[in-house]
Short mmCIF file of C-alpha atoms and ligand atoms in Angstrom, two decimals:
data_model
loop_
_atom_site.label_atom_id
_atom_site.label_comp_id
_atom_site.label_asym_id
_atom_site.label_seq_id
_atom_site.Cartn_x
_atom_site.Cartn_y
_atom_site.Cartn_z
CA UNK P 1 0.00 0.00 0.00
CA UNK P 2 1.25 3.50 -0.81
CA UNK P 3 2.33 5.89 1.88
CA UNK P 4 -0.79 7.51 3.34
CA UNK P 5 -0.86 11.04 4.72
CA UNK P 6 -3.78 11.38 7.06
CA UNK P 7 -5.79 14.54 7.55
CA UNK P 8 -4.14 16.80 10.03
CA UNK P 9 -7.15 17.82 12.11
CA UNK P 10 -8.32 17.21 15.63
CA UNK P 11 -11.32 15.24 14.44
CA UNK P 12 -9.38 12.65 12.47
CA UNK P 13 -9.79 9.07 13.55
CA UNK P 14 -6.43 7.48 14.22
CA UNK P 15 -5.34 4.55 12.12
CA UNK P 16 -5.22 2.30 15.20
CA UNK P 17 -8.68 3.20 16.42
CA UNK P 18 -10.04 2.55 12.93
CA UNK P 19 -8.41 -0.86 12.87
CA UNK P 20 -9.65 -1.77 16.34
CA UNK P 21 -13.22 -1.03 15.33
CA UNK P 22 -13.00 -3.02 12.16
CA UNK P 23 -13.57 -6.51 13.57
CA UNK P 24 -16.90 -5.49 15.10
CA UNK P 25 -17.87 -3.31 12.14
CA UNK P 26 -17.42 -6.00 9.54
CA UNK P 27 -20.06 -8.36 10.97
CA UNK P 28 -22.58 -9.19 8.26
CA UNK P 29 -24.84 -11.84 9.82
CA UNK P 30 -27.98 -10.52 11.51
CA UNK P 31 -29.04 -11.80 14.94
CA UNK P 32 -32.11 -14.06 15.03
CA UNK P 33 -34.31 -11.36 16.64
CA UNK P 34 -33.29 -8.84 14.00
CA UNK P 35 -34.03 -11.44 11.32
CA UNK P 36 -37.55 -12.07 12.69
CA UNK P 37 -38.26 -8.35 12.83
CA UNK P 38 -36.96 -7.93 9.34
CA UNK P 39 -39.18 -10.72 7.97
CA UNK P 40 -42.22 -9.27 9.74
CA UNK P 41 -41.80 -6.20 7.51
CA UNK P 42 -42.94 -8.35 4.60
CA UNK P 43 -45.13 -11.02 6.23
CA UNK P 44 -47.17 -8.80 8.64
CA UNK P 45 -49.53 -5.99 7.66
CA UNK P 46 -47.78 -2.79 8.74
CA UNK P 47 -49.46 0.27 10.28
CA UNK P 48 -49.13 2.24 7.04
CA UNK P 49 -51.17 -0.41 5.23
CA UNK P 50 -53.96 -0.49 7.79
CA UNK P 51 -55.21 3.07 7.73
CA UNK P 52 -55.82 5.82 5.24
CA UNK P 53 -52.81 8.04 4.76
CA UNK P 54 -52.65 11.83 4.32
CA UNK P 55 -54.23 13.17 1.16
CA UNK P 56 -52.47 15.40 -1.33
CA UNK P 57 -49.70 17.61 0.02
CA UNK P 58 -51.31 20.66 1.63
CA UNK P 59 -48.09 22.65 1.61
CA UNK P 60 -48.00 24.96 -1.42
CA UNK P 61 -44.59 23.71 -2.59
CA UNK P 62 -43.41 20.19 -1.78
CA UNK P 63 -40.25 19.34 0.12
CA UNK P 64 -38.37 16.03 0.26
CA UNK P 65 -39.73 13.48 2.75
CA UNK P 66 -38.37 14.03 6.28
CA UNK P 67 -36.34 10.80 6.14
CA UNK P 68 -34.15 12.52 3.56
CA UNK P 69 -33.55 15.47 5.88
CA UNK P 70 -29.82 14.82 5.73
CA UNK P 71 -29.54 15.73 2.05
CA UNK P 72 -28.88 19.40 2.63
CA UNK P 73 -26.41 22.15 1.86
CA UNK P 74 -23.78 22.54 4.56
CA UNK P 75 -21.08 25.05 5.28
CA UNK P 76 -17.69 24.90 6.95
CA UNK P 77 -17.89 27.40 9.84
CA UNK P 78 -14.23 28.45 9.81
CA UNK P 79 -14.40 29.04 6.06
CA UNK P 80 -17.46 31.28 6.06
CA UNK P 81 -16.38 34.66 7.35
CA UNK P 82 -19.91 36.08 7.47
CA UNK P 83 -23.33 35.33 6.03
CA UNK P 84 -23.20 37.78 3.10
CA UNK P 85 -19.77 36.81 1.84
CA UNK P 86 -20.40 33.16 2.07
CA UNK P 87 -20.39 29.73 0.56
CA UNK P 88 -22.17 26.46 1.20
CA UNK P 89 -21.72 23.04 -0.37
CA UNK P 90 -23.88 20.66 -2.42
CA UNK P 91 -24.49 17.30 -0.69
CA UNK P 92 -22.95 15.45 -3.66
CA UNK P 93 -22.29 12.42 -1.43
CA UNK P 94 -26.02 11.84 -1.02
CA UNK P 95 -27.28 12.58 -4.56
CA UNK P 96 -27.35 10.26 -7.57
CA UNK P 97 -27.90 10.75 -11.29
CA UNK P 98 -26.51 13.96 -12.71
CA UNK P 99 -29.00 16.80 -12.06
CA UNK P 100 -28.61 18.87 -8.89
CA UNK P 101 -31.92 19.94 -7.36
CA UNK P 102 -31.85 23.73 -6.92
CA UNK P 103 -32.82 23.49 -3.25
CA UNK P 104 -29.52 21.84 -2.32
CA UNK P 105 -27.22 23.32 -5.01
CA UNK P 106 -24.23 25.17 -3.53
CA UNK P 107 -24.30 28.95 -3.25
CA UNK P 108 -21.49 31.47 -3.41
CA UNK P 109 -22.21 35.14 -2.83
CA UNK P 110 -19.82 38.06 -2.54
CA UNK P 111 -22.40 40.46 -1.09
CA UNK P 112 -25.41 38.31 -0.25
CA UNK P 113 -28.30 37.09 -2.42
CA UNK P 114 -30.51 39.97 -3.54
CA UNK P 115 -34.29 39.96 -3.88
CA UNK P 116 -35.06 41.28 -7.38
CA UNK P 117 -38.58 41.13 -8.84
CA UNK P 118 -39.09 40.32 -12.53
CA UNK P 119 -40.90 43.67 -12.87
CA UNK P 120 -37.80 45.53 -11.61
CA UNK P 121 -35.36 43.55 -13.75
CA UNK P 122 -33.43 45.40 -16.47
CA UNK P 123 -30.56 44.24 -18.67
CA UNK P 124 -28.54 46.97 -20.36
CA UNK P 125 -26.26 46.29 -23.33
CA UNK P 126 -23.89 49.14 -24.11
CA UNK P 127 -20.36 49.87 -25.32
CA UNK P 128 -19.23 49.08 -28.85
CA UNK P 129 -22.66 48.29 -30.27
CA UNK P 130 -24.82 49.95 -32.94
CA UNK P 131 -27.78 50.60 -30.64
CA UNK P 132 -27.35 50.32 -26.88
CA UNK P 133 -30.53 48.82 -25.47
CA UNK P 134 -32.27 48.03 -22.20
CA UNK P 135 -34.32 44.84 -21.96
CA UNK P 136 -36.97 43.94 -19.40
CA UNK P 137 -37.43 40.37 -18.18
CA UNK P 138 -40.51 40.13 -20.38
CA UNK P 139 -38.51 41.28 -23.44
CA UNK P 140 -36.08 38.40 -22.86
CA UNK P 141 -38.97 35.91 -22.77
CA UNK P 142 -39.85 36.83 -26.36
CA UNK P 143 -36.57 35.59 -27.92
CA UNK P 144 -36.27 32.03 -29.31
CA UNK P 145 -35.37 29.77 -26.39
CA UNK P 146 -33.10 26.75 -25.76
CA UNK P 147 -32.43 24.18 -23.01
CA UNK P 148 -28.97 22.96 -22.01
CA UNK P 149 -27.48 20.99 -19.11
CA UNK P 150 -24.23 22.45 -17.76
CA UNK P 151 -22.13 22.17 -14.61
CA UNK P 152 -21.12 25.26 -12.65
CA UNK P 153 -17.99 24.76 -10.54
CA UNK P 154 -16.53 27.49 -8.33
CA UNK P 155 -12.83 27.91 -9.11
CA UNK P 156 -12.26 27.50 -5.34
CA UNK P 157 -13.78 24.00 -5.28
CA UNK P 158 -11.24 21.67 -3.60
CA UNK P 159 -9.13 24.78 -2.85
CA UNK P 160 -8.74 23.84 0.80
CA UNK P 161 -6.94 20.61 -0.14
CA UNK P 162 -3.80 22.07 -1.76
CA UNK P 163 -1.52 21.80 1.27
CA UNK P 164 -2.86 18.47 2.56
CA UNK P 165 -5.99 16.39 3.02
CA UNK P 166 -8.23 18.58 5.13
CA UNK P 167 -12.02 18.45 4.89
CA UNK P 168 -13.58 15.09 5.67
CA UNK P 169 -16.39 14.69 3.15
CA UNK P 170 -16.98 14.83 -0.62
CA UNK P 171 -19.57 17.53 0.12
CA UNK P 172 -16.82 19.77 1.53
CA UNK P 173 -13.90 18.82 -0.72
CA UNK P 174 -15.87 18.81 -4.01
CA UNK P 175 -19.33 20.26 -3.28
CA UNK P 176 -18.88 23.68 -4.91
CA UNK P 177 -20.44 22.28 -8.06
CA UNK P 178 -23.95 21.93 -9.41
CA UNK P 179 -25.30 20.61 -12.68
CA UNK P 180 -28.65 21.88 -13.94
CA UNK P 181 -30.78 22.10 -17.02
CA UNK P 182 -31.03 25.77 -17.98
CA UNK P 183 -33.70 27.43 -20.07
CA UNK P 184 -32.86 30.70 -21.72
CA UNK P 185 -31.54 32.60 -24.71
CA UNK P 186 -28.06 32.36 -26.29
CA UNK P 187 -26.15 35.58 -25.63
CA UNK P 188 -25.40 35.79 -29.37
CA UNK P 189 -29.14 36.22 -30.07
CA UNK P 190 -29.30 39.25 -27.76
CA UNK P 191 -26.03 40.70 -29.08
CA UNK P 192 -27.45 40.39 -32.58
CA UNK P 193 -30.43 42.50 -31.49
CA UNK P 194 -28.17 45.42 -30.47
CA UNK P 195 -26.45 45.35 -33.85
CA UNK P 196 -23.18 43.83 -32.64
CA UNK P 197 -22.92 40.98 -35.07
CA UNK P 198 -23.49 43.27 -38.03
CA UNK P 199 -20.85 45.66 -36.64
CA UNK P 200 -17.96 43.84 -38.35
CA UNK P 201 -14.65 42.63 -36.94
CA UNK P 202 -15.29 41.14 -33.52
CA UNK P 203 -11.99 39.26 -33.26
CA UNK P 204 -10.43 41.32 -30.48
CA UNK P 205 -13.63 42.40 -28.76
CA UNK P 206 -14.72 41.37 -25.27
CA UNK P 207 -17.86 41.62 -23.16
CA UNK P 208 -17.77 42.85 -19.58
CA UNK P 209 -20.64 41.32 -17.59
CA UNK P 210 -21.99 42.66 -14.30
CA UNK P 211 -24.58 41.67 -11.70
CA UNK P 212 -27.12 43.87 -9.90
CA UNK P 213 -25.85 43.00 -6.40
CA UNK P 214 -23.52 45.27 -4.38
CA UNK P 215 -20.45 43.21 -5.38
CA UNK P 216 -21.47 43.41 -9.08
CA UNK P 217 -18.97 40.59 -9.67
CA UNK P 218 -17.78 42.07 -12.99
CA UNK P 219 -15.93 39.75 -15.38
CA UNK P 220 -14.51 40.05 -18.89
CA UNK P 221 -15.30 37.34 -21.44
CA UNK P 222 -13.63 37.15 -24.87
CA UNK P 223 -16.09 37.63 -27.74
CA UNK P 224 -15.35 34.22 -29.22
CA UNK P 225 -16.77 32.53 -26.12
CA UNK P 226 -19.60 35.07 -25.79
CA UNK P 227 -20.82 34.24 -29.30
CA UNK P 228 -20.22 30.51 -28.92
CA UNK P 229 -22.21 29.03 -26.03
CA UNK P 230 -22.70 31.72 -23.37
CA UNK P 231 -26.31 31.65 -22.31
CA UNK P 232 -28.71 34.05 -20.59
CA UNK P 233 -30.79 31.78 -18.33
CA UNK P 234 -34.02 32.34 -16.48
CA UNK P 235 -35.06 28.81 -15.58
CA UNK P 236 -33.15 25.94 -13.96
CA UNK P 237 -34.44 22.35 -13.85
CA UNK P 238 -37.74 23.57 -15.28
CA UNK P 239 -38.58 26.19 -12.68
CA UNK P 240 -37.57 29.79 -12.09
CA UNK P 241 -34.03 30.28 -10.83
CA UNK P 242 -33.92 30.36 -7.06
CA UNK P 243 -33.08 33.74 -5.55
CA UNK P 244 -29.68 32.39 -4.47
CA UNK P 245 -28.83 31.32 -8.02
CA UNK P 246 -29.54 34.75 -9.53
CA UNK P 247 -33.32 35.14 -9.93
CA UNK P 248 -34.65 36.26 -12.29
CA UNK P 249 -31.73 36.05 -14.79
CA UNK P 250 -28.16 34.74 -14.61
CA UNK P 251 -25.36 34.21 -17.08
CA UNK P 252 -24.28 30.66 -17.88
CA UNK P 253 -20.70 30.31 -19.15
CA UNK P 254 -20.39 26.60 -20.00
CA UNK P 255 -17.26 24.88 -18.68
CA UNK P 256 -15.73 28.11 -17.33
CA UNK P 257 -15.14 28.96 -13.68
CA UNK P 258 -18.27 29.66 -11.64
CA UNK P 259 -17.25 33.24 -10.89
CA UNK P 260 -18.00 34.18 -14.52
CA UNK P 261 -21.59 32.93 -14.21
CA UNK P 262 -22.85 36.37 -13.19
CA UNK P 263 -26.06 36.25 -11.16
CA UNK P 264 -28.79 38.92 -11.28
CA UNK P 265 -27.26 39.89 -14.65
CA UNK P 266 -27.76 43.65 -15.19
CA UNK P 267 -25.23 44.92 -17.74
CA UNK P 268 -23.18 43.70 -20.65
CA UNK P 269 -20.66 46.13 -22.12
CA UNK P 270 -18.93 45.37 -25.38
CA UNK P 271 -15.30 46.48 -25.02
CA UNK P 272 -12.11 46.31 -27.07
CA UNK P 273 -10.17 44.63 -24.28
CA UNK P 274 -10.54 42.96 -20.89
CA UNK P 275 -11.45 45.28 -18.02
CA UNK P 276 -9.03 43.53 -15.62
CA UNK P 277 -11.55 43.86 -12.79
CA UNK P 278 -10.90 42.91 -9.18
CA UNK P 279 -12.54 39.51 -9.64
CA UNK P 280 -10.16 38.60 -12.47
CA UNK P 281 -6.90 39.97 -11.09
CA UNK P 282 -6.69 39.81 -7.30
CA UNK P 283 -9.02 36.79 -7.30
CA UNK P 284 -9.32 33.64 -9.41
CA UNK P 285 -5.67 33.70 -10.42
CA UNK P 286 -3.13 31.19 -9.14
CA UNK P 287 0.30 32.16 -7.87
CA UNK P 288 3.04 29.75 -8.93
CA UNK P 289 6.12 28.77 -6.88
CA UNK P 290 8.22 31.51 -8.52
CA UNK P 291 5.70 34.22 -7.60
CA UNK P 292 4.28 34.66 -11.11
CA UNK P 293 0.51 34.24 -11.52
CA UNK P 294 -1.41 32.26 -14.11
CA UNK P 295 -3.77 34.52 -16.03
CA UNK P 296 -7.08 33.84 -17.80
CA UNK P 297 -7.54 30.31 -16.48
CA UNK P 298 -11.20 30.19 -17.37
CA UNK P 299 -11.98 26.58 -18.41
CA UNK P 300 -12.21 24.11 -15.54
CA UNK P 301 -9.93 21.14 -16.24
CA UNK P 302 -11.27 17.57 -16.10
CA UNK P 303 -11.96 16.34 -12.59
CA UNK P 304 -13.79 13.56 -10.78
CA UNK P 305 -14.56 12.32 -7.28
CA UNK P 306 -15.94 9.16 -5.73
CA UNK P 307 -19.06 10.32 -3.90
CA UNK P 308 -20.01 6.94 -2.44
CA UNK P 309 -18.31 5.50 -0.45
CA UNK P 310 -16.86 8.70 1.00
CA UNK P 311 -16.39 10.00 4.56
CA UNK P 312 -20.07 10.92 4.94
CA UNK P 313 -21.09 7.65 3.23
CA UNK P 314 -19.25 4.80 4.98
CA UNK P 315 -19.80 1.19 3.86
CA UNK P 316 -22.37 -0.21 6.25
CA UNK P 317 -23.02 -3.60 4.65
CA UNK P 318 -19.68 -5.36 5.17
CA UNK P 319 -17.68 -7.18 2.52
CA UNK P 320 -19.06 -8.51 -0.77
CA UNK P 321 -20.94 -6.70 -3.51
CA UNK P 322 -20.07 -3.01 -3.46
CA UNK P 323 -21.24 -0.27 -5.82
CA UNK P 324 -18.79 2.61 -6.08
CA UNK P 325 -20.27 5.77 -7.56
CA UNK P 326 -19.09 9.25 -8.40
CA UNK P 327 -19.10 12.32 -10.61
CA UNK P 328 -16.80 13.48 -13.41
CA UNK P 329 -16.78 16.66 -15.50
CA UNK P 330 -14.62 18.76 -17.80
CA UNK P 331 -14.77 22.36 -18.91
CA UNK P 332 -13.13 21.35 -22.20
CA UNK P 333 -15.94 19.10 -23.42
CA UNK P 334 -17.52 15.75 -22.65
CA UNK P 335 -16.18 13.10 -20.28
CA UNK P 336 -14.90 10.20 -22.32
CA UNK P 337 -13.88 7.72 -19.62
CA UNK P 338 -13.51 7.40 -15.87
CA UNK P 339 -11.09 4.96 -14.21
CA UNK P 340 -11.34 3.73 -10.64
CA UNK P 341 -8.48 2.50 -8.44
CA UNK P 342 -8.88 0.59 -5.19
CA UNK P 343 -5.16 0.69 -4.31
CA UNK P 344 -4.18 4.35 -4.41
CA UNK P 345 -3.52 4.52 -8.14
CA UNK P 346 -1.37 1.42 -8.73
CA UNK P 347 -4.04 -0.38 -10.74
CA UNK P 348 -6.86 1.22 -12.67
CA UNK P 349 -10.11 -0.28 -13.98
CA UNK P 350 -12.63 1.37 -16.29
CA UNK P 351 -15.88 2.52 -14.65
CA UNK P 352 -19.15 2.67 -16.56
CA UNK P 353 -20.77 6.01 -17.39
CA UNK P 354 -24.53 6.13 -16.75
CA UNK P 355 -24.90 7.70 -20.21
CA UNK P 356 -22.46 9.03 -22.81
CA UNK P 357 -20.68 12.16 -21.58
CA UNK P 358 -22.20 15.51 -22.58
CA UNK P 359 -20.25 18.69 -23.25
CA UNK P 360 -19.58 20.76 -20.10
CA UNK P 361 -22.03 18.66 -18.08
CA UNK P 362 -21.48 16.29 -15.19
CA UNK P 363 -21.24 12.53 -15.89
CA UNK P 364 -22.23 9.89 -13.35
CA UNK P 365 -19.97 6.83 -13.12
CA UNK P 366 -20.47 3.49 -11.42
CA UNK P 367 -17.97 0.74 -10.63
CA UNK P 368 -19.27 -2.53 -9.26
CA UNK P 369 -16.83 -4.70 -7.32
CA UNK P 370 -16.60 -7.55 -4.84
CA UNK P 371 -15.03 -6.00 -1.74
CA UNK P 372 -12.83 -8.39 0.24
CA UNK P 373 -13.32 -6.35 3.41
CA UNK P 374 -9.68 -5.17 3.39
CA UNK P 375 -8.52 -1.56 3.45
CA UNK P 376 -8.77 0.37 0.19
CA UNK P 377 -7.35 3.60 -1.17
CA UNK P 378 -10.20 4.65 -3.44
CA UNK P 379 -9.53 6.99 -6.34
CA UNK P 380 -11.18 8.05 -9.59
CA UNK P 381 -9.56 9.60 -12.64
CA UNK P 382 -11.42 11.48 -15.38
CA UNK P 383 -10.42 11.57 -19.03
CA UNK P 384 -12.17 14.05 -21.32
CA UNK P 385 -12.76 14.12 -25.06
CA UNK P 386 -9.55 16.08 -25.65
CA UNK P 387 -7.57 13.15 -24.19
CA UNK P 388 -6.63 15.13 -21.06
CA UNK P 389 -6.15 12.90 -18.00
CA UNK P 390 -6.93 14.18 -14.49
CA UNK P 391 -3.55 14.57 -12.68
CA UNK P 392 -2.46 13.16 -9.32
CA UNK P 393 -1.92 15.63 -6.48
CA UNK P 394 1.85 15.16 -6.84
CA UNK P 395 1.71 15.92 -10.58
CA UNK P 396 -0.41 19.02 -10.02
CA UNK P 397 1.83 20.34 -7.25
CA UNK P 398 4.91 19.79 -9.45
CA UNK P 399 3.47 22.23 -11.99
CA UNK P 400 1.57 24.64 -9.77
CA UNK P 401 3.40 24.64 -6.44
CA UNK P 402 1.61 25.11 -3.13
CA UNK P 403 0.47 28.74 -3.30
CA UNK P 404 -2.76 28.16 -5.17
CA UNK P 405 -6.30 28.16 -3.88
CA UNK P 406 -8.14 27.94 -7.17
CA UNK P 407 -8.34 25.32 -9.92
CA UNK P 408 -7.39 22.23 -7.92
CA UNK P 409 -8.49 19.31 -10.11
CA UNK P 410 -6.24 16.58 -8.72
CA UNK P 411 -7.21 12.97 -8.06
CA UNK P 412 -8.92 12.56 -4.66
CA UNK P 413 -8.06 9.63 -2.37
CA UNK P 414 -10.39 8.12 0.22
CA UNK P 415 -9.03 5.60 2.71
CA UNK P 416 -11.61 2.88 3.40
CA UNK P 417 -11.05 1.00 6.66
CA UNK P 418 -11.93 -2.64 7.29
CA UNK P 419 -14.97 -1.46 9.23
CA UNK P 420 -16.17 0.52 6.22
CA UNK P 421 -15.34 3.96 7.61
CA UNK P 422 -13.90 6.38 5.06
CA UNK P 423 -11.40 9.18 5.51
CA UNK P 424 -9.85 11.90 3.36
CA UNK P 425 -6.13 11.08 2.84
CA UNK P 426 -3.26 11.76 0.46
CA UNK P 427 -1.02 9.17 -1.15
CA UNK P 428 2.54 9.81 -2.21
N1 MTE M 1 -22.68 36.84 -9.50
C1 MTE M 1 -22.96 37.90 -8.72
N2 MTE M 1 -23.67 38.91 -9.24
N3 MTE M 1 -22.51 37.97 -7.43
C2 MTE M 1 -21.78 36.94 -6.88
O1 MTE M 1 -21.40 37.01 -5.70
N4 MTE M 1 -20.69 34.73 -7.26
C3 MTE M 1 -20.00 33.99 -8.32
C4 MTE M 1 -20.94 33.63 -9.45
N5 MTE M 1 -21.75 34.74 -9.84
C5 MTE M 1 -21.46 35.81 -7.69
C6 MTE M 1 -21.98 35.80 -9.01
C7 MTE M 1 -19.31 32.78 -7.89
S1 MTE M 1 -17.77 32.97 -7.19
C8 MTE M 1 -19.78 31.54 -8.21
S2 MTE M 1 -18.86 30.16 -7.89
C9 MTE M 1 -21.12 31.34 -8.80
O2 MTE M 1 -21.80 32.57 -9.02
C10 MTE M 1 -21.94 30.50 -7.85
O3 MTE M 1 -23.24 30.34 -8.31
P1 MTE M 1 -24.36 29.75 -7.34
O4 MTE M 1 -24.43 30.62 -6.11
O5 MTE M 1 -25.60 29.71 -8.13
O6 MTE M 1 -23.90 28.37 -6.97
CO1 CO M 2 -16.96 30.92 -7.10
#
């Protein structure tokens, strides 16, 4: 087994304690009383089959059943300085399939989530255009519409793991991602309306996009991308965007870092160069070992994580049949293949994708195995349609050093103990 670096926190379970627990934890056989009770669940009429149940849901908007009350966004208290400049994490460990329900999709705000009515919504397009225009929400609804599924990953996702394994849960290490079906209008359609496309040479032009919140979160996007697949969205997963995701209108920038997905979109200025705003200079750049910073690192490189088993999802059923599951995505296109390793990256086997990978959208992978009940170092490795292979942590550090926060797409390792408990570790 490779050398394992354990998480350096007070809460970590020591290797010895994990091993001591394992003999008890691995018991599979059920006691005879438990077996009788379990059979009664099928042979005896249960209370829920003997009386009339509640009628239709009287609450105006349904919530998940209370038994699923654990599938919620969570934050990391020491990471969240205050409520308005905050972040919470998607419970990716507890979800399946590929679509993230809005109600538990991570949020990241720089100045809180604003309450903006459709009636008060305005989108201004100005700068190097033939006719600067202001659109209402209802104007936007009159353009031809499209639907697309895309992931949105904050550039800071996994950022806390650069120096060592730290947060114990896929929700916390990889939960700054969501994957939704958006309904809206391609930005190129709107830019065409203001006379931009007719205006001639767009090669060196940019758009500067801003939100209506106090932070405004301004970002520059090269025109080539703006006219390619950038999308002005007003619905997610079939319903209106939630307030926290930018109601009533947000920008969708497929495959590119979440910070560019401007919420409460209020202004798009066509410029002849990047604005070099605060969000794209002091933030979202990565400082290398020699002190230089990487610039314009917009596309999120291919990445994956095993979501189950993971620290919040220990193996409870003992050895034998085990379904390993996880997520993979790439900002450079579709996921082509995902490999899974049970021994810290020495041997790799191909996982199955639940459906063929889609461009800039999350893929779900499954790997079915027969677990011998021994310790495992679980890893997954994504390969996208460009042939790019997700790097190990050692490979990434060799190129990027240790100063970065953003754009950490390295292979994640989970240590699985004999008792099925799972812990965030590093292998070297
Ligand atoms: N847009 C505005 N107007 N204000 C913001 O604070 N946060 C950005 C981006 N768009 C932000 C914003 C960041 S850093 C990310 S990662 C995504 O929105 C998060 O989107 P979400 O909150 O819908 O998950
Ligand atoms: Co972000």
